[in-house]
XYZ file of C-alpha atoms in Angstrom:
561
model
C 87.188 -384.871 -26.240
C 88.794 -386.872 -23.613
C 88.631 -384.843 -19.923
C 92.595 -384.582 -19.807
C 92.371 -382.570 -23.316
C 89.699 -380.729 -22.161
C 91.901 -379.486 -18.600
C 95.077 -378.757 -20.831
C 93.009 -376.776 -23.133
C 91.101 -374.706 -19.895
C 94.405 -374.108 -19.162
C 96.140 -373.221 -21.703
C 93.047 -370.143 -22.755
C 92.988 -369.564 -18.321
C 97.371 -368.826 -19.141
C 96.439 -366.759 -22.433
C 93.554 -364.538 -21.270
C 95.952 -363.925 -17.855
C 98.816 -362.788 -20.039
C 96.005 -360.829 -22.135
C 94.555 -358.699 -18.996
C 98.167 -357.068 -18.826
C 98.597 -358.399 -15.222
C 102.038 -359.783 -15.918
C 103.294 -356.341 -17.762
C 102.488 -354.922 -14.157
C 104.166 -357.557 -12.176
C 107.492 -356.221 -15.011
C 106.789 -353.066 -13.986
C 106.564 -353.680 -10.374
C 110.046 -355.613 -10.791
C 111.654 -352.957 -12.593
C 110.804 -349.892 -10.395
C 111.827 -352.320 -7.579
C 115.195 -353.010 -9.152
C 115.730 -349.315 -9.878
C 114.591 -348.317 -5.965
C 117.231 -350.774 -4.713
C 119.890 -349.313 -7.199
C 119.437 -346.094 -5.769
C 119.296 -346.874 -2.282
C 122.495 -349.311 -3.187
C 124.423 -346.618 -4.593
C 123.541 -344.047 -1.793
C 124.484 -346.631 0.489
C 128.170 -347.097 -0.880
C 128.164 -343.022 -1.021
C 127.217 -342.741 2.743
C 129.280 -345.736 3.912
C 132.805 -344.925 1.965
C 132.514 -341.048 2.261
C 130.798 -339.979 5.943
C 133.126 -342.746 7.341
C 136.292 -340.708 6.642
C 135.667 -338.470 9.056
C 135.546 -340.887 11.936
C 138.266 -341.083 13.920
C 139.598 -344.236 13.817
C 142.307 -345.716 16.486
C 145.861 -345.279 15.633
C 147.876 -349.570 15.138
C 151.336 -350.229 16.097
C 152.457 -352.478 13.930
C 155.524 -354.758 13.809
C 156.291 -356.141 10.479
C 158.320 -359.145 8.895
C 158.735 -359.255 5.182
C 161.437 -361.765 5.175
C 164.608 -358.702 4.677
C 164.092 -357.139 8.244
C 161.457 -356.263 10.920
C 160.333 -352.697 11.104
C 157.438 -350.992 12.867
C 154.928 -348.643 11.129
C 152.393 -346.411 13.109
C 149.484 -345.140 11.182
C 145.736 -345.534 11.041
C 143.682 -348.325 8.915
C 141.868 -347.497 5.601
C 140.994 -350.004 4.046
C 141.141 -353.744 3.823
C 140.988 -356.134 0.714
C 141.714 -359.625 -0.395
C 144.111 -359.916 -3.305
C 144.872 -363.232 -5.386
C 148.024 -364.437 -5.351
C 149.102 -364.018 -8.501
C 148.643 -360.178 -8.001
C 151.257 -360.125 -5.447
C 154.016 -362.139 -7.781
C 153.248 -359.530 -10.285
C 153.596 -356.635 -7.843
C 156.876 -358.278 -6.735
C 155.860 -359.372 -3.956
C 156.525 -363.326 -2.648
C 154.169 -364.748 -0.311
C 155.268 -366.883 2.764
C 152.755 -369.247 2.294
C 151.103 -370.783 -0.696
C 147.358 -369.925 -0.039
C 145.785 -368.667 -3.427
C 143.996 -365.157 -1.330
C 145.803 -362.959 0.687
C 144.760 -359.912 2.911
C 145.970 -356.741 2.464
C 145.497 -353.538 4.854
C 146.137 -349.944 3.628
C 147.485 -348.091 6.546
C 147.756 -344.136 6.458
C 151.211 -343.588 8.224
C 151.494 -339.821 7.272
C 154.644 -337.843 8.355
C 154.806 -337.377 4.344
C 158.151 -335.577 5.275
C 159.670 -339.364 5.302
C 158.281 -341.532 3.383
C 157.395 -341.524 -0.695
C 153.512 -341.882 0.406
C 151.858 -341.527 3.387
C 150.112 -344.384 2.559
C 151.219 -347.810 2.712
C 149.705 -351.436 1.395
C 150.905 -354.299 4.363
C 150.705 -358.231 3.582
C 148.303 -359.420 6.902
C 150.823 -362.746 6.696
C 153.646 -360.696 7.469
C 152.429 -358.947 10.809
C 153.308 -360.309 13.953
C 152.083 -357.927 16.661
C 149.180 -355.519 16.677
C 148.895 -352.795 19.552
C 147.464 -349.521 20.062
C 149.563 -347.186 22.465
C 147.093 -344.471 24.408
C 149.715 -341.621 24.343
C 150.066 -341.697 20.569
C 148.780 -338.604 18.403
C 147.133 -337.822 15.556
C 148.336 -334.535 14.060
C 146.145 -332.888 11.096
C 147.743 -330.226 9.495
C 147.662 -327.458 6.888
C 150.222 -328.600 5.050
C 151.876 -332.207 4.522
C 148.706 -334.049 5.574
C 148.422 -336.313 8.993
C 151.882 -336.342 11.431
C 151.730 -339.596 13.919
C 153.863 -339.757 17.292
C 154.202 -338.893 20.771
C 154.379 -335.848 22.383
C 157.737 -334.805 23.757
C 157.447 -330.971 25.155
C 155.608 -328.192 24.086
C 157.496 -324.471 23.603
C 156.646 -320.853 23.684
C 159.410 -318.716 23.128
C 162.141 -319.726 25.930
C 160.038 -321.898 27.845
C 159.939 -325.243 27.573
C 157.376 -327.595 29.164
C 158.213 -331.350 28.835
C 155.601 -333.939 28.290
C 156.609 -336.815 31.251
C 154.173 -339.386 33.226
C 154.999 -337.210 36.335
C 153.312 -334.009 34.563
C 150.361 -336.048 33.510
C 148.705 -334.047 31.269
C 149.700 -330.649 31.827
C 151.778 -330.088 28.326
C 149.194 -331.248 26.523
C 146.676 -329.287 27.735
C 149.172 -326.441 27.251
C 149.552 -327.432 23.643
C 145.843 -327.240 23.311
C 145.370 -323.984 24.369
C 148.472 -322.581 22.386
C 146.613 -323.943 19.061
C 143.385 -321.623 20.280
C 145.671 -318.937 20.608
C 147.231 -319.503 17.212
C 143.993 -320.220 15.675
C 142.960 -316.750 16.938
C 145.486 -314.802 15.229
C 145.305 -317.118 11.941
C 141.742 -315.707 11.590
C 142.791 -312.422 12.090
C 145.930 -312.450 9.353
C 142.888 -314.193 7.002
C 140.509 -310.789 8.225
C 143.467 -308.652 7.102
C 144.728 -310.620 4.161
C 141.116 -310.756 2.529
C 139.139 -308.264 3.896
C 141.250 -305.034 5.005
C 144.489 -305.718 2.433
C 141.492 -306.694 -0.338
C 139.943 -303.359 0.122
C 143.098 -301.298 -0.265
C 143.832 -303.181 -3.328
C 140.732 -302.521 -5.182
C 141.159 -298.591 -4.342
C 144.603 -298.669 -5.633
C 143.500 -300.516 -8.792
C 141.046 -297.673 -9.330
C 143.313 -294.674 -8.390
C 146.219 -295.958 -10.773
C 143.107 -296.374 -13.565
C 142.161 -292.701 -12.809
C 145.416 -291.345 -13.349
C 146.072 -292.918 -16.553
C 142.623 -291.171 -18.180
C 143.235 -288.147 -15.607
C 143.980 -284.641 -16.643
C 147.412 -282.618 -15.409
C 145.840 -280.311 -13.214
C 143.917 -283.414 -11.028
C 147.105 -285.349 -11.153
C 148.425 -284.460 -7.453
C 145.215 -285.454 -5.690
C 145.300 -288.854 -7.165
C 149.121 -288.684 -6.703
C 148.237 -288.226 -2.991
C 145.742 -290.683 -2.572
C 147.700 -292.885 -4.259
C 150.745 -292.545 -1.378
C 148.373 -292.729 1.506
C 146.687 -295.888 0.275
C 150.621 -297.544 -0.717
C 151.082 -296.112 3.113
C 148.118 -298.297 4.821
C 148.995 -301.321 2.478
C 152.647 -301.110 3.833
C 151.192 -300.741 7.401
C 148.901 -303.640 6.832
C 151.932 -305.704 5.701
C 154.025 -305.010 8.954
C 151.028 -305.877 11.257
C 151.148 -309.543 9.135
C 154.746 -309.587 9.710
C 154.043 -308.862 13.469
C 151.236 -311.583 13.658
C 153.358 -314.424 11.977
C 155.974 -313.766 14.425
C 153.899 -314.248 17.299
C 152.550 -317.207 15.438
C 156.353 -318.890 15.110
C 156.581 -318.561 18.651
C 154.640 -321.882 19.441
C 156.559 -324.732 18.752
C 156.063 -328.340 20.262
C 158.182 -331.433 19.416
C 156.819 -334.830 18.746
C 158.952 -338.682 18.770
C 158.444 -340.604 15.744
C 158.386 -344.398 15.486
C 162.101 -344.834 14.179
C 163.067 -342.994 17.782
C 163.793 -339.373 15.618
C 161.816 -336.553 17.520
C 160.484 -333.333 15.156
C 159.709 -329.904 16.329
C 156.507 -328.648 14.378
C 155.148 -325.066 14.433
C 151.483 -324.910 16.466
C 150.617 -322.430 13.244
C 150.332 -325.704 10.923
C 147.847 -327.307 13.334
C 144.440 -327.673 12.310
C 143.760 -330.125 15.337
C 145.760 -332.920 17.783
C 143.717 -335.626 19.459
C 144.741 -338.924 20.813
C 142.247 -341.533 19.388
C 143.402 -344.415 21.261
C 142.320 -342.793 24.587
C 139.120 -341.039 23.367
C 135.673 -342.401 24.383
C 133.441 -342.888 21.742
C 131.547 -339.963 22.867
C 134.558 -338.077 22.039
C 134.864 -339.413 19.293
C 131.617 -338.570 17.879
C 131.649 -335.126 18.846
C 135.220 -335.058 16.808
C 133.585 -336.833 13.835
C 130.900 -333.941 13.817
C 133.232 -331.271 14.235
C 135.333 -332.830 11.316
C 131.942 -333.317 9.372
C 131.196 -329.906 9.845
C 134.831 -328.746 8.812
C 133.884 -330.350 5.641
C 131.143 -328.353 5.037
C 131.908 -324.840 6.053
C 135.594 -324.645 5.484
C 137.865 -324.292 2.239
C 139.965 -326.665 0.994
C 143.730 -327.610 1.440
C 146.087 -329.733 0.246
C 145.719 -330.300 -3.926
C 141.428 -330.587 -2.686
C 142.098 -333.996 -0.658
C 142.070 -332.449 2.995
C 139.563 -329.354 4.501
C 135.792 -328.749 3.397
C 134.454 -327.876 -0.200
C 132.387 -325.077 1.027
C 133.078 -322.793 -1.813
C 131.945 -325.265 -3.922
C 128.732 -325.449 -1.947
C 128.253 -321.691 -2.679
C 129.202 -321.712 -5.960
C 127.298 -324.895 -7.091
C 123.910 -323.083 -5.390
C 124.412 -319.674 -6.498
C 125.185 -320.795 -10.086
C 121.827 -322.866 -10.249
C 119.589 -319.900 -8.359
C 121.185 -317.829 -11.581
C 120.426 -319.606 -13.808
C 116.979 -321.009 -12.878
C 116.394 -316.566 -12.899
C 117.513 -316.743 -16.112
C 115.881 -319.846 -17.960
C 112.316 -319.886 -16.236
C 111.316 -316.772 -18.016
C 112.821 -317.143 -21.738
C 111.497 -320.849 -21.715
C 107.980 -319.451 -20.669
C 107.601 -317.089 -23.252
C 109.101 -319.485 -26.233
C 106.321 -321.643 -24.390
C 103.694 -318.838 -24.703
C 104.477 -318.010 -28.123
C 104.504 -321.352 -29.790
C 101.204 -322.353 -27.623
C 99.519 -319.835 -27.822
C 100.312 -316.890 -30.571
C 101.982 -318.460 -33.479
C 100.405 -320.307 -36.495
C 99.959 -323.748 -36.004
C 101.597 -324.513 -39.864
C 104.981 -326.180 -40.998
C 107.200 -323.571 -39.244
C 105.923 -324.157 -35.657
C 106.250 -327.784 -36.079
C 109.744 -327.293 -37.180
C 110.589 -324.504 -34.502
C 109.294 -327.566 -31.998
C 111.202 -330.699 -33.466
C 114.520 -328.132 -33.220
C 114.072 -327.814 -29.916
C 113.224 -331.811 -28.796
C 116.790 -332.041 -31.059
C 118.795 -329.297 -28.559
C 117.882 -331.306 -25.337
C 119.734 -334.368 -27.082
C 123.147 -331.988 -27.548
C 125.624 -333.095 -26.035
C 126.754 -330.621 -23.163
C 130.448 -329.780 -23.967
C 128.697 -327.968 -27.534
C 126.840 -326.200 -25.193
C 130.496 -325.408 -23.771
C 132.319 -324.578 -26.477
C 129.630 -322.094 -27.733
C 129.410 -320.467 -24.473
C 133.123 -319.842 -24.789
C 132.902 -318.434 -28.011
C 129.748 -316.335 -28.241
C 129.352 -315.464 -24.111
C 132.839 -314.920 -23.430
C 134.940 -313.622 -26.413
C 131.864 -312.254 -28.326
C 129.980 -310.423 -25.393
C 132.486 -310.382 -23.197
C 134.920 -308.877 -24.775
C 132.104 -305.987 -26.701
C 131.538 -305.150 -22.672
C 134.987 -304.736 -21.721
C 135.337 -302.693 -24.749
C 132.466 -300.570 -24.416
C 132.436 -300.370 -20.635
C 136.185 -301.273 -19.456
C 138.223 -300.073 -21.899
C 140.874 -298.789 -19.361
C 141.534 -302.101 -17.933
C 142.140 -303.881 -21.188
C 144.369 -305.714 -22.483
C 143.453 -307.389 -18.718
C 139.795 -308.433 -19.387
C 136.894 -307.878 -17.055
C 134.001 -309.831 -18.308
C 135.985 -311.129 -21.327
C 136.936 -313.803 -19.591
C 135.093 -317.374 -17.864
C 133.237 -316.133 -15.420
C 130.079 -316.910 -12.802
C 127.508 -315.007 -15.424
C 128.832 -316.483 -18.527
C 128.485 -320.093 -16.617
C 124.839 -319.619 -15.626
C 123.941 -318.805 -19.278
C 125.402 -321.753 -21.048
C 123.712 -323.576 -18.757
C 120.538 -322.071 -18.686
C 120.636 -322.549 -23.092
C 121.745 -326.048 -22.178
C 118.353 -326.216 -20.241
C 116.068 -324.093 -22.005
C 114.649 -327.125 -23.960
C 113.293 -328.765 -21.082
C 111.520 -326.014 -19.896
C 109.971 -325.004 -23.502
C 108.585 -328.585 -23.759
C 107.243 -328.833 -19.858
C 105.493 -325.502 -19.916
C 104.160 -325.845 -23.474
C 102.719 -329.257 -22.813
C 100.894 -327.512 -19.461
C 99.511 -324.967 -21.739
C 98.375 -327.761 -24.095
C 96.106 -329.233 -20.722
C 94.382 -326.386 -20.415
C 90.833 -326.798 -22.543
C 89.895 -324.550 -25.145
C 86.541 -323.422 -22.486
C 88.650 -321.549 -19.993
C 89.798 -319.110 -22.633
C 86.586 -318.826 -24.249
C 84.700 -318.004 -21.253
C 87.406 -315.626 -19.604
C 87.470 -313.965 -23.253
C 83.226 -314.022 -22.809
C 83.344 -311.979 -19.527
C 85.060 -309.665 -21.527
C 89.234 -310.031 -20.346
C 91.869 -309.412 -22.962
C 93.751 -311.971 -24.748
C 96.718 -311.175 -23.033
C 94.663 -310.664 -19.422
C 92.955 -313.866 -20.275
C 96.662 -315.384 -20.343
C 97.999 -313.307 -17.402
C 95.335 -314.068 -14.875
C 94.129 -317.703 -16.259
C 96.097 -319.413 -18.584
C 99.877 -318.945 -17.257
C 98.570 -319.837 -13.349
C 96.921 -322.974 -14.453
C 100.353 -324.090 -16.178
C 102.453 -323.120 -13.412
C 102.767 -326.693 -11.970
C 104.024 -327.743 -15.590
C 106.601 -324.795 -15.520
C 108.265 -326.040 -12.207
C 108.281 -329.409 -13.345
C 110.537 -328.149 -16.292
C 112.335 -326.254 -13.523
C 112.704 -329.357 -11.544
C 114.579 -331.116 -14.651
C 116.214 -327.833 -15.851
C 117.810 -327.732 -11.909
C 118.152 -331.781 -11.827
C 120.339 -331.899 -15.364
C 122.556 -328.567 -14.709
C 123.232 -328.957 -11.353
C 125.479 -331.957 -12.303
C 127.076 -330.755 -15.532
C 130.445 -330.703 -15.644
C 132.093 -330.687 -19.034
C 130.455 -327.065 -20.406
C 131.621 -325.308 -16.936
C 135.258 -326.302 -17.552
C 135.378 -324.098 -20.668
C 132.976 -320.746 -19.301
C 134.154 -320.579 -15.389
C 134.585 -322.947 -12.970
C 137.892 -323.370 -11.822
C 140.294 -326.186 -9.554
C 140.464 -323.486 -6.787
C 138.707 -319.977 -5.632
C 138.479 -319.532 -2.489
C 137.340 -315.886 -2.736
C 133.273 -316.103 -2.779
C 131.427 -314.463 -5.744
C 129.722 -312.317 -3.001
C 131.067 -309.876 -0.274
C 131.069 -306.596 1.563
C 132.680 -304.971 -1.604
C 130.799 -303.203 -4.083
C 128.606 -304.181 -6.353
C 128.498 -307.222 -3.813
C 127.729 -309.775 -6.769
C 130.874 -310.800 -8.747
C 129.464 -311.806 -11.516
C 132.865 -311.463 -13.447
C 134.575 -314.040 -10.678
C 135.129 -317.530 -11.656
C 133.907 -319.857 -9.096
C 133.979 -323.699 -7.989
C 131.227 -326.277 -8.387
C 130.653 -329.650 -6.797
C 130.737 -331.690 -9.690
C 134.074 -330.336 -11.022
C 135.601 -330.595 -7.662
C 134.400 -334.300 -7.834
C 136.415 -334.901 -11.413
C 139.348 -332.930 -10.196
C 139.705 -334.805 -6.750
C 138.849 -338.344 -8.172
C 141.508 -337.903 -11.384
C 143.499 -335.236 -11.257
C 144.991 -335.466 -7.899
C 148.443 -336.445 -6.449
C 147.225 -338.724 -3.635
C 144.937 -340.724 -4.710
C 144.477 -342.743 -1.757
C 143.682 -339.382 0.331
C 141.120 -338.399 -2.365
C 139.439 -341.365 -2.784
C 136.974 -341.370 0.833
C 136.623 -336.984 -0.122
C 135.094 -338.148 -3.902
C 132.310 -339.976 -2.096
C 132.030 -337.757 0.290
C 131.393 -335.016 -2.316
C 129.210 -336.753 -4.417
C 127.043 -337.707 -1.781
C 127.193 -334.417 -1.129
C 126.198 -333.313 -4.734
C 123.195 -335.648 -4.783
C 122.077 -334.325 -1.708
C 121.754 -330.582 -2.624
C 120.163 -331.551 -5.651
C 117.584 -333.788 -3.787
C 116.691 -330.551 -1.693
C 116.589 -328.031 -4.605
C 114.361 -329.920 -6.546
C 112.223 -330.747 -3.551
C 111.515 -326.994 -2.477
C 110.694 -326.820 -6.186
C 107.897 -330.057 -5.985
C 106.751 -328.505 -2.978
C 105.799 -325.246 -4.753
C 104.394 -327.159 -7.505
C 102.108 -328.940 -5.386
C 100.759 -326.126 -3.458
C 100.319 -324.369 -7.312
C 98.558 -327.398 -8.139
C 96.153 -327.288 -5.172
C 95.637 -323.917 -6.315
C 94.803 -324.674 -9.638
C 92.405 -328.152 -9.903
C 91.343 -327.389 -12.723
C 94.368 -328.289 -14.678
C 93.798 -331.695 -13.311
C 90.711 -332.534 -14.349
């Protein structure tokens, strides 16, 4: 054999025996966890970048415009910026000046919806020819209608005027600011009475009128009399709102628009004025967390595409807490019984293959059969056994919180059957037998030893049960989760916990922001936002339920070894 044979045939066994040690299987697995670390970070990324930069507040353009029919000007703030081909535009109906093949586009948010078709509009960069940013103009977010853009002209209070001129410097304005504390004041107190002190007058009138109709003659005049004085307080209630909402119409201010037209808005609309173009970027970050925190405390407005999602904060959390409650225990004890008390035979392999099949279901089954057995089957036997007076209106016949948190905790109960019965499989045979030696129980011997050992497994099937429902979607749409509620499922009103009350959730306020509303534009930054949002609450659940686990763990050794 010649030496260059002998070389290529070294190396040829050197290449064979290094793909036969598995080393290049781990350099593929190296790569792919790699690949699926930078996906995640990627997509986190886009989340963070598209949906916490909506809340900054960006400066406010000028812009004159020349699209070949006239020259206009259009005030508004920039949201976006892309690069179109040409051929889009021609099919938009759009003709280009020039005869580049890539154009830019800017989205600008001009608001003052009142006007226009949109309040936001696409503008060819070609056809610009000036850009400026004016100090005095303002940015006006309101409670209806979405953003207003202009310049303040006066502010009002009644009969008094107070104009807004160089000379005055910046007297109206801070005026204006102090009349939209003021109103904000008595906007929380018509909420107080409107929820709190009007909903509690309510609910006692719903009662009384159900206690006359089962009541006998001779009680009839007391409820008759209750009845008056609480129609009495309602009516009072109502005149103190009337009273409020006066005082509320009171503040006025006006503001010019960019066609020259000046508009007098009420102060009651305001959620907030600020002049970008003259803010430090100081104050501009302390407005981006205020707005950031607005977000995440406050309710909603506007179709879902302006306000905060905190209801669905609450009702995402409290929906998981119920039904990891519900889930952990029933999965345990399928666990327990397949493990460790039924025959190993035919049936129990059966009983085990059903339930691999149920975690492959899709979810809107899980959905529909919620709605049919949970709602209109039990349900509707509680409202007939325990409600009877209210029906044909039903109580608990209907979607609810409850219903919601069961069809979610069947939808999860596989997981948790398979993670706790493969702990109790870990556990050797000699920890039994020597607890059941020292003389414990069977059931003591599972109590006290078996069940603490397999604790870390449970959470992990809590970890996926809480990882998987937390982002369901489809089922909830059928057994209570609904576009809007702004009333929590818990308050000062007995029996505190609503469990009848339908509720929002983060992952249905994603799918109806992103395609069911109006403005799509407006939506588009609060859909990141939100799922960011979403991914984020999960991240924490499931790590307060790892860190558990691991301290169980610690605990328990033995299970590891």
């Amino acid at each position: 054999m010649t030496k260059d044979k002998m070389s290529n045939t070294v190396g040829r066994w050197s290449a064979l025996g290094w793909f036969r040690s598995g080393e290049p299987m781990i350099w593929l697995t190296a790569a792919s966890v790699a690949l699926c670390v930078l996906t995640v970070v990627g997509l986190l990324a886009l989340l963070a970048v598209r949906g916490l930069g909506h809340f900054w507040a960006s400066d406010v353009m000028q812009i004159q415009i020349n699209n070949n029919i006239r020259t206009e000007m259009v005030l508004g703030q920039v949201a976006e910026n892309v690069t179109v081909p040409r051929q889009q535009l021609i099919d938009a109906g759009i003709t280009p000046k020039s005869n580049a093949q890539l154009f830019d586009r800017t989205l600008l948010k001009r608001g003052n919806r009142e006007n226009f078709d949109s309040d936001f509009v696409w503008i060819l960069d070609e056809q610009i020819e000036s850009i400026t940013r004016p100090e005095d103009v303002i940015v006006i977010e309101r409670l209806e209608w979405g953003n207003f853009y202009g310049t303040l002209v006066d502010v009002r209070h009644e009969s008094s005027i107070t104009p807004h001129t160089p000379e005055s410097g910046d007297f109206a304005w801070q005026l204006l600011g102090d009349y939209i504390e003021e109103v904000r004041v008595l906007r929380e107190e018509i909420k107080y009475i409107e929820r709190m002190e009007m909903g509690r007058v309510n609910k006692k009138l719903d009662s009384v009128r159900l206690a006359i109709k089962q009541s006998e003659p001779e009680n009839y005049s007391d409820l008759a009399r209750r009845k008056a004085k609480l129609e009495g307080d309602y009516r009072r209630l109502e005149s103190r709102l009337v009273a409020l909402r006066q005082k509320q119409g009171a503040y006025l201010f006006s503001v010019k628009q960019i066609d020259g037209s000046t508009k007098v808005l009420p102060v009651s609309k305001v959620v907030r004025i600020y002049r970008p173009n003259s803010m430090s970027y100081l104050q501009k970050m302390n407005l981006y967390m205020e707005k950031l925190w607005e977000f995440l405390s406050e309710q909603p407005r506007e179709a879902n595409t302006e306000g905060g999602v905190y209801p669905a904060i609450f009702g995402t959390v409290m929906m998981v807490i119920l039904m990891s409650i519900i889930v952990t225990p029933f999965g345990v004890i399928a666990a327990v019984y397949m493990r460790e008390y039924a025959t190993q035979g035919s049936v129990t392999r059966v009983i085990r293959i059903a339930v691999n099949n149920l975690a492959g279901v899709p979810s809107i089954v899980y959905g529909v059969f919620g709605l049919g057995f949970f709602v209109y089957g039990v349900g509707g036997e509680i409202d007939k056994l325990f409600f009877a007076e209210t029906l044909p209106s039903p109580t608990f016949g209907t979607p609810g919180l409850m219903w919601a948190s069961l069809t979610l905790a069947l939808l999860t109960l596989p997981v948790v059957i398979v993670a706790t019965e493969e702990g109790l499989a870990r556990i050797p045979k000699s920890i039994r037998e020597g607890s059941l030696a020292l003389g414990a129980t069977r059931f003591e011997t599972l109590m006290r030893v078996v069940l603490p050992m397999a604790s870390p497994a449970m959470m992990t099937g809590l970890i996926l049960a809480v990882a998987r429902a937390a982002g369901e979607v489809a089922p909830l749409m059928l057994v209570g989760v609904v576009k809007l509620a702004p009333n929590l499922p818990v308050d000062g009103t007995y029996p505190y916990i609503h469990l009848d009350q339908k509720f929002m959730h983060l992952g249905f306020h994603i799918y109806d922001v992103g395609f069911q509303s109006p403005n799509v534009e407006a939506a588009r930054p609060l859909v990141y936002a939100t799922a960011l949002l979403l991914v984020f609450i999960i991240t924490i659940l499931n790590l307060l339920a790892i860190y558990l686990r691991n301290r169980l763990r610690e605990k328990y050794k033995l299970l590891e070894a």
